[in-house]
Amino acid sequence: MQRKRKTVGVALGSGGMRGIAHIGVLQVLEEANISIDLVSGASVGAFVGAAYAAEMDLYALGSFAVQLRKKDVLDTPNPFRAGVFSGKKFKKLCSIVTADRPFSETSVPFWCSAVDLCTGRTDYLHEGRLSDAVRASIAIPGLLSPVSLNGKTYIDGGTVEAVPVDILRQNGADVVIGVDLSLSPPYKLKKVNPYEVAFRSVDIMRAAIDRLKPPAADILIRPDVSFMGRLVPHDAQKCISIGRTAAFEALPAIRELLNRNESC
């Protein structure tokens, strides 16, 4: 007698432009015929996860990422807004990679996390246009303007939870594969500017949260993409390759977990 195949969820973590590594991870899982049933994402993980759920070809997504330049990503800075950058260009990129689909038209169930600026609680967005929800999830505090959606004001989903695992458990995932791009202290400071201070502050908060509540994924893939900046695309092909390598290394553990107690 064969038991039902385990339901697999993939949780893609935050990390700015380092999240391009998520593309390489998903490519390898797809090549290895690891069926993905549920997807969640925080911040840039929401961007890549939404593209995947909207059925964008992963290799086309990789080519798209490699061609991105600073002018494609960042608006003209305006320090007098709620965020230095308006995020309009990010929103346009979200619309492109998701074909402007709503959640109701994704190939797999998808959730992206965003933090309510009033309550401090995480909401898992699962309705409306993917691009609207993803733009809310990538609203990096102080850098990208908060987003008003469904009567709430949202900031970056990775602020509280770097890798959104729990939402997948709550929706039936038997096995959760997490992809964590967080950096652990001590941190190297190449230069001190408002952007670096904002990112480092978030890193410090996440590290403190992770010590209290580590990501509860069954398999945690941690590509080392510390070489890459988080606001400007740089050497995206190397970032994808590192994601692929980290996923290849995790495949034996993933297969062992999926095959464990499968038959009786």
PDB file of C-alpha atoms in Angstrom:
ATOM      1  CA  MET A   1       0.000   0.000   0.000  1.00  0.00           C
ATOM      2  CA  GLN A   2       1.394   3.388  -1.024  1.00  0.00           C
ATOM      3  CA  ARG A   3       0.840   6.445   1.055  1.00  0.00           C
ATOM      4  CA  LYS A   4      -0.113   9.758  -0.490  1.00  0.00           C
ATOM      5  CA  ARG A   5       2.836  11.844  -1.685  1.00  0.00           C
ATOM      6  CA  LYS A   6       3.970  14.379   0.882  1.00  0.00           C
ATOM      7  CA  THR A   7       2.868  17.945   0.313  1.00  0.00           C
ATOM      8  CA  VAL A   8       5.923  20.144  -0.232  1.00  0.00           C
ATOM      9  CA  GLY A   9       6.114  23.843   0.551  1.00  0.00           C
ATOM     10  CA  VAL A  10       8.954  26.179  -0.343  1.00  0.00           C
ATOM     11  CA  ALA A  11       9.517  29.337   1.727  1.00  0.00           C
ATOM     12  CA  LEU A  12      11.705  31.970   0.080  1.00  0.00           C
ATOM     13  CA  GLY A  13      13.381  34.429   2.429  1.00  0.00           C
ATOM     14  CA  SER A  14      14.177  38.114   2.273  1.00  0.00           C
ATOM     15  CA  GLY A  15      17.533  39.588   1.292  1.00  0.00           C
ATOM     16  CA  GLY A  16      17.263  42.355  -1.289  1.00  0.00           C
ATOM     17  CA  MET A  17      18.907  41.688  -4.633  1.00  0.00           C
ATOM     18  CA  ARG A  18      20.610  38.666  -3.099  1.00  0.00           C
ATOM     19  CA  GLY A  19      17.247  36.984  -3.595  1.00  0.00           C
ATOM     20  CA  ILE A  20      18.227  36.344  -7.202  1.00  0.00           C
ATOM     21  CA  ALA A  21      19.772  33.184  -5.694  1.00  0.00           C
ATOM     22  CA  HIS A  22      16.213  31.908  -5.176  1.00  0.00           C
ATOM     23  CA  ILE A  23      15.963  31.478  -8.937  1.00  0.00           C
ATOM     24  CA  GLY A  24      18.860  29.020  -8.939  1.00  0.00           C
ATOM     25  CA  VAL A  25      17.373  27.081  -6.029  1.00  0.00           C
ATOM     26  CA  LEU A  26      14.014  26.703  -7.771  1.00  0.00           C
ATOM     27  CA  GLN A  27      15.691  25.696 -11.033  1.00  0.00           C
ATOM     28  CA  VAL A  28      17.454  22.810  -9.313  1.00  0.00           C
ATOM     29  CA  LEU A  29      14.326  21.650  -7.479  1.00  0.00           C
ATOM     30  CA  GLU A  30      12.457  21.650 -10.771  1.00  0.00           C
ATOM     31  CA  GLU A  31      15.264  19.782 -12.575  1.00  0.00           C
ATOM     32  CA  ALA A  32      15.297  17.202  -9.772  1.00  0.00           C
ATOM     33  CA  ASN A  33      11.535  16.660 -10.166  1.00  0.00           C
ATOM     34  CA  ILE A  34      10.819  17.859  -6.633  1.00  0.00           C
ATOM     35  CA  SER A  35       7.133  18.741  -6.867  1.00  0.00           C
ATOM     36  CA  ILE A  36       6.335  22.049  -5.188  1.00  0.00           C
ATOM     37  CA  ASP A  37       2.761  22.307  -3.929  1.00  0.00           C
ATOM     38  CA  LEU A  38       2.812  25.546  -1.908  1.00  0.00           C
ATOM     39  CA  VAL A  39       5.023  28.653  -2.010  1.00  0.00           C
ATOM     40  CA  SER A  40       5.533  31.574   0.346  1.00  0.00           C
ATOM     41  CA  GLY A  41       7.871  34.535   0.167  1.00  0.00           C
ATOM     42  CA  ALA A  42       9.082  37.512   2.156  1.00  0.00           C
ATOM     43  CA  SER A  43      10.353  40.636   0.420  1.00  0.00           C
ATOM     44  CA  VAL A  44      12.487  39.579  -2.560  1.00  0.00           C
ATOM     45  CA  GLY A  45      11.405  36.009  -1.812  1.00  0.00           C
ATOM     46  CA  ALA A  46       7.867  37.191  -2.519  1.00  0.00           C
ATOM     47  CA  PHE A  47       9.021  38.642  -5.838  1.00  0.00           C
ATOM     48  CA  VAL A  48      10.604  35.378  -7.013  1.00  0.00           C
ATOM     49  CA  GLY A  49       7.873  33.231  -5.466  1.00  0.00           C
ATOM     50  CA  ALA A  50       5.154  35.221  -7.215  1.00  0.00           C
ATOM     51  CA  ALA A  51       6.929  34.876 -10.564  1.00  0.00           C
ATOM     52  CA  TYR A  52       7.153  31.119 -10.017  1.00  0.00           C
ATOM     53  CA  ALA A  53       3.504  30.861  -8.978  1.00  0.00           C
ATOM     54  CA  ALA A  54       2.533  32.887 -12.054  1.00  0.00           C
ATOM     55  CA  GLU A  55       4.285  30.270 -14.181  1.00  0.00           C
ATOM     56  CA  MET A  56       7.153  32.407 -15.464  1.00  0.00           C
ATOM     57  CA  ASP A  57       9.820  30.112 -16.868  1.00  0.00           C
ATOM     58  CA  LEU A  58      12.669  29.968 -14.348  1.00  0.00           C
ATOM     59  CA  TYR A  59      15.389  30.225 -16.982  1.00  0.00           C
ATOM     60  CA  ALA A  60      13.661  33.223 -18.571  1.00  0.00           C
ATOM     61  CA  LEU A  61      13.426  34.714 -15.072  1.00  0.00           C
ATOM     62  CA  GLY A  62      17.157  34.142 -14.644  1.00  0.00           C
ATOM     63  CA  SER A  63      17.892  35.886 -17.948  1.00  0.00           C
ATOM     64  CA  PHE A  64      15.601  38.733 -16.898  1.00  0.00           C
ATOM     65  CA  ALA A  65      17.515  39.116 -13.607  1.00  0.00           C
ATOM     66  CA  VAL A  66      20.904  39.083 -15.345  1.00  0.00           C
ATOM     67  CA  GLN A  67      19.821  41.964 -17.590  1.00  0.00           C
ATOM     68  CA  LEU A  68      18.581  44.182 -14.745  1.00  0.00           C
ATOM     69  CA  ARG A  69      20.466  47.408 -14.132  1.00  0.00           C
ATOM     70  CA  LYS A  70      20.301  50.037 -11.408  1.00  0.00           C
ATOM     71  CA  LYS A  71      18.101  52.286 -13.562  1.00  0.00           C
ATOM     72  CA  ASP A  72      15.574  49.443 -13.901  1.00  0.00           C
ATOM     73  CA  VAL A  73      15.236  49.006 -10.143  1.00  0.00           C
ATOM     74  CA  LEU A  74      15.627  52.347  -8.362  1.00  0.00           C
ATOM     75  CA  ASP A  75      13.619  55.547  -8.766  1.00  0.00           C
ATOM     76  CA  THR A  76      15.081  59.012  -8.335  1.00  0.00           C
ATOM     77  CA  PRO A  77      15.867  59.342  -4.596  1.00  0.00           C
ATOM     78  CA  ASN A  78      13.656  61.647  -2.546  1.00  0.00           C
ATOM     79  CA  PRO A  79      14.615  61.652   1.152  1.00  0.00           C
ATOM     80  CA  PHE A  80      11.481  63.631   2.091  1.00  0.00           C
ATOM     81  CA  ARG A  81       9.118  60.749   1.270  1.00  0.00           C
ATOM     82  CA  ALA A  82       8.225  57.946   3.670  1.00  0.00           C
ATOM     83  CA  GLY A  83      10.915  55.991   1.812  1.00  0.00           C
ATOM     84  CA  VAL A  84      13.940  57.242  -0.110  1.00  0.00           C
ATOM     85  CA  PHE A  85      12.618  55.472  -3.211  1.00  0.00           C
ATOM     86  CA  SER A  86       8.977  55.386  -4.264  1.00  0.00           C
ATOM     87  CA  GLY A  87       9.160  51.742  -5.367  1.00  0.00           C
ATOM     88  CA  LYS A  88       7.287  52.411  -8.623  1.00  0.00           C
ATOM     89  CA  LYS A  89       9.954  50.655 -10.664  1.00  0.00           C
ATOM     90  CA  PHE A  90       9.831  47.624  -8.384  1.00  0.00           C
ATOM     91  CA  LYS A  91       6.061  47.556  -8.840  1.00  0.00           C
ATOM     92  CA  LYS A  92       6.503  47.595 -12.623  1.00  0.00           C
ATOM     93  CA  LEU A  93       8.978  44.693 -12.420  1.00  0.00           C
ATOM     94  CA  CYS A  94       6.485  42.774 -10.261  1.00  0.00           C
ATOM     95  CA  SER A  95       3.783  43.291 -12.896  1.00  0.00           C
ATOM     96  CA  ILE A  96       6.093  42.032 -15.640  1.00  0.00           C
ATOM     97  CA  VAL A  97       7.242  38.809 -13.951  1.00  0.00           C
ATOM     98  CA  THR A  98       3.729  37.921 -12.773  1.00  0.00           C
ATOM     99  CA  ALA A  99       2.014  38.881 -16.048  1.00  0.00           C
ATOM    100  CA  ASP A 100      -0.157  41.047 -13.771  1.00  0.00           C
ATOM    101  CA  ARG A 101      -2.025  37.946 -12.562  1.00  0.00           C
ATOM    102  CA  PRO A 102      -4.228  37.806  -9.470  1.00  0.00           C
ATOM    103  CA  PHE A 103      -3.626  35.223  -6.749  1.00  0.00           C
ATOM    104  CA  SER A 104      -6.632  33.294  -8.045  1.00  0.00           C
ATOM    105  CA  GLU A 105      -4.743  32.465 -11.257  1.00  0.00           C
ATOM    106  CA  THR A 106      -1.514  31.066  -9.806  1.00  0.00           C
ATOM    107  CA  SER A 107      -0.365  27.547 -10.655  1.00  0.00           C
ATOM    108  CA  VAL A 108       0.258  26.764  -6.964  1.00  0.00           C
ATOM    109  CA  PRO A 109      -1.120  28.433  -3.821  1.00  0.00           C
ATOM    110  CA  PHE A 110       1.090  31.392  -2.913  1.00  0.00           C
ATOM    111  CA  TRP A 111       1.346  33.703   0.105  1.00  0.00           C
ATOM    112  CA  CYS A 112       3.574  36.689   0.651  1.00  0.00           C
ATOM    113  CA  SER A 113       4.204  38.264   4.003  1.00  0.00           C
ATOM    114  CA  ALA A 114       3.958  41.952   4.864  1.00  0.00           C
ATOM    115  CA  VAL A 115       4.081  43.686   8.226  1.00  0.00           C
ATOM    116  CA  ASP A 116       1.249  45.973   9.316  1.00  0.00           C
ATOM    117  CA  LEU A 117       2.956  49.227  10.299  1.00  0.00           C
ATOM    118  CA  CYS A 118       0.246  49.980  12.878  1.00  0.00           C
ATOM    119  CA  THR A 119       0.016  46.652  14.716  1.00  0.00           C
ATOM    120  CA  GLY A 120       3.478  45.245  14.007  1.00  0.00           C
ATOM    121  CA  ARG A 121       1.863  41.949  13.037  1.00  0.00           C
ATOM    122  CA  THR A 122       2.584  39.920   9.935  1.00  0.00           C
ATOM    123  CA  ASP A 123      -0.193  39.458   7.404  1.00  0.00           C
ATOM    124  CA  TYR A 124       0.036  36.757   4.746  1.00  0.00           C
ATOM    125  CA  LEU A 125      -1.394  38.272   1.589  1.00  0.00           C
ATOM    126  CA  HIS A 126      -3.296  35.826  -0.593  1.00  0.00           C
ATOM    127  CA  GLU A 127      -5.840  37.864  -2.554  1.00  0.00           C
ATOM    128  CA  GLY A 128      -5.881  40.567  -5.204  1.00  0.00           C
ATOM    129  CA  ARG A 129      -3.109  41.312  -7.682  1.00  0.00           C
ATOM    130  CA  LEU A 130       0.204  39.592  -7.088  1.00  0.00           C
ATOM    131  CA  SER A 131       2.102  42.753  -7.985  1.00  0.00           C
ATOM    132  CA  ASP A 132       0.285  44.804  -5.314  1.00  0.00           C
ATOM    133  CA  ALA A 133       0.983  42.250  -2.599  1.00  0.00           C
ATOM    134  CA  VAL A 134       4.617  41.767  -3.603  1.00  0.00           C
ATOM    135  CA  ARG A 135       5.225  45.509  -3.670  1.00  0.00           C
ATOM    136  CA  ALA A 136       3.926  45.644  -0.083  1.00  0.00           C
ATOM    137  CA  SER A 137       6.204  42.779   0.915  1.00  0.00           C
ATOM    138  CA  ILE A 138       9.335  44.508  -0.415  1.00  0.00           C
ATOM    139  CA  ALA A 139       8.751  47.874   1.278  1.00  0.00           C
ATOM    140  CA  ILE A 140      12.155  47.987   2.990  1.00  0.00           C
ATOM    141  CA  PRO A 141      11.817  50.342   5.994  1.00  0.00           C
ATOM    142  CA  GLY A 142      13.222  53.768   5.248  1.00  0.00           C
ATOM    143  CA  LEU A 143      14.232  52.871   1.695  1.00  0.00           C
ATOM    144  CA  LEU A 144      11.076  51.882  -0.207  1.00  0.00           C
ATOM    145  CA  SER A 145       7.864  53.699   0.661  1.00  0.00           C
ATOM    146  CA  PRO A 146       5.261  51.754   2.677  1.00  0.00           C
ATOM    147  CA  VAL A 147       2.245  50.484   0.747  1.00  0.00           C
ATOM    148  CA  SER A 148      -1.426  51.121   1.518  1.00  0.00           C
ATOM    149  CA  LEU A 149      -3.427  47.991   0.774  1.00  0.00           C
ATOM    150  CA  ASN A 150      -6.761  46.700   2.073  1.00  0.00           C
ATOM    151  CA  GLY A 151      -7.020  49.624   4.485  1.00  0.00           C
ATOM    152  CA  LYS A 152      -3.639  48.902   6.052  1.00  0.00           C
ATOM    153  CA  THR A 153      -0.134  50.294   5.682  1.00  0.00           C
ATOM    154  CA  TYR A 154       2.516  47.655   5.044  1.00  0.00           C
ATOM    155  CA  ILE A 155       6.289  47.386   5.235  1.00  0.00           C
ATOM    156  CA  ASP A 156       8.757  44.635   4.298  1.00  0.00           C
ATOM    157  CA  GLY A 157       7.586  41.158   5.257  1.00  0.00           C
ATOM    158  CA  GLY A 158      11.117  40.145   6.200  1.00  0.00           C
ATOM    159  CA  THR A 159      11.246  42.675   9.013  1.00  0.00           C
ATOM    160  CA  VAL A 160       9.724  40.195  11.479  1.00  0.00           C
ATOM    161  CA  GLU A 161      10.099  36.815   9.760  1.00  0.00           C
ATOM    162  CA  ALA A 162      12.965  36.341   7.312  1.00  0.00           C
ATOM    163  CA  VAL A 163      11.684  32.981   6.017  1.00  0.00           C
ATOM    164  CA  PRO A 164       7.874  32.581   6.128  1.00  0.00           C
ATOM    165  CA  VAL A 165       7.577  28.912   7.085  1.00  0.00           C
ATOM    166  CA  ASP A 166       4.565  28.843   9.422  1.00  0.00           C
ATOM    167  CA  ILE A 167       2.011  29.874   6.798  1.00  0.00           C
ATOM    168  CA  LEU A 168       2.923  26.789   4.751  1.00  0.00           C
ATOM    169  CA  ARG A 169       2.494  24.486   7.758  1.00  0.00           C
ATOM    170  CA  GLN A 170      -0.898  26.038   8.440  1.00  0.00           C
ATOM    171  CA  ASN A 171      -1.977  25.260   4.893  1.00  0.00           C
ATOM    172  CA  GLY A 172      -1.039  21.603   4.811  1.00  0.00           C
ATOM    173  CA  ALA A 173       2.671  21.366   3.990  1.00  0.00           C
ATOM    174  CA  ASP A 174       4.139  18.083   5.247  1.00  0.00           C
ATOM    175  CA  VAL A 175       7.663  19.154   4.306  1.00  0.00           C
ATOM    176  CA  VAL A 176       8.933  22.732   4.159  1.00  0.00           C
ATOM    177  CA  ILE A 177      12.093  23.688   2.303  1.00  0.00           C
ATOM    178  CA  GLY A 178      13.283  27.129   3.397  1.00  0.00           C
ATOM    179  CA  VAL A 179      15.776  29.359   1.606  1.00  0.00           C
ATOM    180  CA  ASP A 180      17.487  31.718   4.035  1.00  0.00           C
ATOM    181  CA  LEU A 181      19.642  34.613   2.801  1.00  0.00           C
ATOM    182  CA  SER A 182      20.131  36.206   6.220  1.00  0.00           C
ATOM    183  CA  LEU A 183      23.576  37.296   7.310  1.00  0.00           C
ATOM    184  CA  SER A 184      24.898  36.512  10.770  1.00  0.00           C
ATOM    185  CA  PRO A 185      27.044  38.901  12.814  1.00  0.00           C
ATOM    186  CA  PRO A 186      29.743  40.101  12.887  1.00  0.00           C
ATOM    187  CA  TYR A 187      29.071  42.142   9.776  1.00  0.00           C
ATOM    188  CA  LYS A 188      31.616  43.681   7.437  1.00  0.00           C
ATOM    189  CA  LEU A 189      31.029  47.377   6.882  1.00  0.00           C
ATOM    190  CA  LYS A 190      32.541  48.529   3.596  1.00  0.00           C
ATOM    191  CA  LYS A 191      31.084  52.007   4.001  1.00  0.00           C
ATOM    192  CA  VAL A 192      28.556  53.681   6.246  1.00  0.00           C
ATOM    193  CA  ASN A 193      25.672  55.392   4.487  1.00  0.00           C
ATOM    194  CA  PRO A 194      21.899  55.572   5.081  1.00  0.00           C
ATOM    195  CA  TYR A 195      21.276  52.480   2.964  1.00  0.00           C
ATOM    196  CA  GLU A 196      23.855  50.366   4.767  1.00  0.00           C
ATOM    197  CA  VAL A 197      22.615  51.520   8.172  1.00  0.00           C
ATOM    198  CA  ALA A 198      19.027  50.578   7.249  1.00  0.00           C
ATOM    199  CA  PHE A 199      20.013  47.126   6.023  1.00  0.00           C
ATOM    200  CA  ARG A 200      22.336  46.422   8.932  1.00  0.00           C
ATOM    201  CA  SER A 201      19.646  47.479  11.413  1.00  0.00           C
ATOM    202  CA  VAL A 202      17.238  44.977   9.897  1.00  0.00           C
ATOM    203  CA  ASP A 203      19.968  42.290   9.907  1.00  0.00           C
ATOM    204  CA  ILE A 204      20.578  42.858  13.610  1.00  0.00           C
ATOM    205  CA  MET A 205      16.860  42.617  14.432  1.00  0.00           C
ATOM    206  CA  ARG A 206      16.468  39.438  12.391  1.00  0.00           C
ATOM    207  CA  ALA A 207      19.479  37.822  14.004  1.00  0.00           C
ATOM    208  CA  ALA A 208      18.005  38.535  17.442  1.00  0.00           C
ATOM    209  CA  ILE A 209      14.623  37.112  16.377  1.00  0.00           C
ATOM    210  CA  ASP A 210      16.253  34.005  14.874  1.00  0.00           C
ATOM    211  CA  ARG A 211      18.073  33.300  18.121  1.00  0.00           C
ATOM    212  CA  LEU A 212      14.703  33.213  19.881  1.00  0.00           C
ATOM    213  CA  LYS A 213      12.797  31.510  17.059  1.00  0.00           C
ATOM    214  CA  PRO A 214      14.940  29.924  14.337  1.00  0.00           C
ATOM    215  CA  PRO A 215      13.262  29.275  10.954  1.00  0.00           C
ATOM    216  CA  ALA A 216      11.362  26.015  11.435  1.00  0.00           C
ATOM    217  CA  ALA A 217      11.897  24.586   7.959  1.00  0.00           C
ATOM    218  CA  ASP A 218      12.602  20.859   7.633  1.00  0.00           C
ATOM    219  CA  ILE A 219      15.429  21.652   5.211  1.00  0.00           C
ATOM    220  CA  LEU A 220      17.075  25.080   5.306  1.00  0.00           C
ATOM    221  CA  ILE A 221      19.114  26.044   2.239  1.00  0.00           C
ATOM    222  CA  ARG A 222      21.542  28.920   2.905  1.00  0.00           C
ATOM    223  CA  PRO A 223      23.294  30.186  -0.246  1.00  0.00           C
ATOM    224  CA  ASP A 224      26.317  32.353   0.611  1.00  0.00           C
ATOM    225  CA  VAL A 225      25.591  35.447  -1.457  1.00  0.00           C
ATOM    226  CA  SER A 226      27.220  37.902   0.941  1.00  0.00           C
ATOM    227  CA  PHE A 227      29.356  39.203  -1.945  1.00  0.00           C
ATOM    228  CA  MET A 228      26.324  40.869  -3.501  1.00  0.00           C
ATOM    229  CA  GLY A 229      24.750  44.189  -2.592  1.00  0.00           C
ATOM    230  CA  ARG A 230      21.074  44.350  -1.748  1.00  0.00           C
ATOM    231  CA  LEU A 231      19.746  47.322  -3.651  1.00  0.00           C
ATOM    232  CA  VAL A 232      21.616  47.214  -6.955  1.00  0.00           C
ATOM    233  CA  PRO A 233      21.811  44.169  -9.265  1.00  0.00           C
ATOM    234  CA  HIS A 234      25.405  42.974  -9.507  1.00  0.00           C
ATOM    235  CA  ASP A 235      26.776  39.719 -10.930  1.00  0.00           C
ATOM    236  CA  ALA A 236      23.344  38.114 -10.993  1.00  0.00           C
ATOM    237  CA  GLN A 237      24.600  35.062 -12.877  1.00  0.00           C
ATOM    238  CA  LYS A 238      27.038  34.269 -10.046  1.00  0.00           C
ATOM    239  CA  CYS A 239      24.195  34.710  -7.552  1.00  0.00           C
ATOM    240  CA  ILE A 240      22.006  32.247  -9.475  1.00  0.00           C
ATOM    241  CA  SER A 241      24.907  29.770  -9.675  1.00  0.00           C
ATOM    242  CA  ILE A 242      25.465  29.942  -5.924  1.00  0.00           C
ATOM    243  CA  GLY A 243      21.762  29.281  -5.375  1.00  0.00           C
ATOM    244  CA  ARG A 244      21.993  26.270  -7.670  1.00  0.00           C
ATOM    245  CA  THR A 245      25.042  24.902  -5.837  1.00  0.00           C
ATOM    246  CA  ALA A 246      23.368  25.257  -2.436  1.00  0.00           C
ATOM    247  CA  ALA A 247      20.262  23.476  -3.723  1.00  0.00           C
ATOM    248  CA  PHE A 248      22.308  20.623  -5.259  1.00  0.00           C
ATOM    249  CA  GLU A 249      24.017  20.102  -1.916  1.00  0.00           C
ATOM    250  CA  ALA A 250      20.627  19.904  -0.188  1.00  0.00           C
ATOM    251  CA  LEU A 251      19.073  17.415  -2.640  1.00  0.00           C
ATOM    252  CA  PRO A 252      20.148  14.199  -0.815  1.00  0.00           C
ATOM    253  CA  ALA A 253      18.599  15.441   2.437  1.00  0.00           C
ATOM    254  CA  ILE A 254      15.446  16.556   0.632  1.00  0.00           C
ATOM    255  CA  ARG A 255      15.023  13.207  -1.131  1.00  0.00           C
ATOM    256  CA  GLU A 256      15.681  11.285   2.079  1.00  0.00           C
ATOM    257  CA  LEU A 257      13.024  13.301   3.881  1.00  0.00           C
ATOM    258  CA  LEU A 258      10.467  12.897   1.092  1.00  0.00           C
ATOM    259  CA  ASN A 259      11.060   9.136   0.846  1.00  0.00           C
ATOM    260  CA  ARG A 260      11.007   8.494   4.580  1.00  0.00           C
ATOM    261  CA  ASN A 261       8.011   6.356   5.564  1.00  0.00           C
ATOM    262  CA  GLU A 262       6.475   6.746   2.132  1.00  0.00           C
ATOM    263  CA  SER A 263       5.388   3.126   1.884  1.00  0.00           C
ATOM    264  CA  CYS A 264       4.036   0.615   4.362  1.00  0.00           C
TER     265      CYS A 264
END
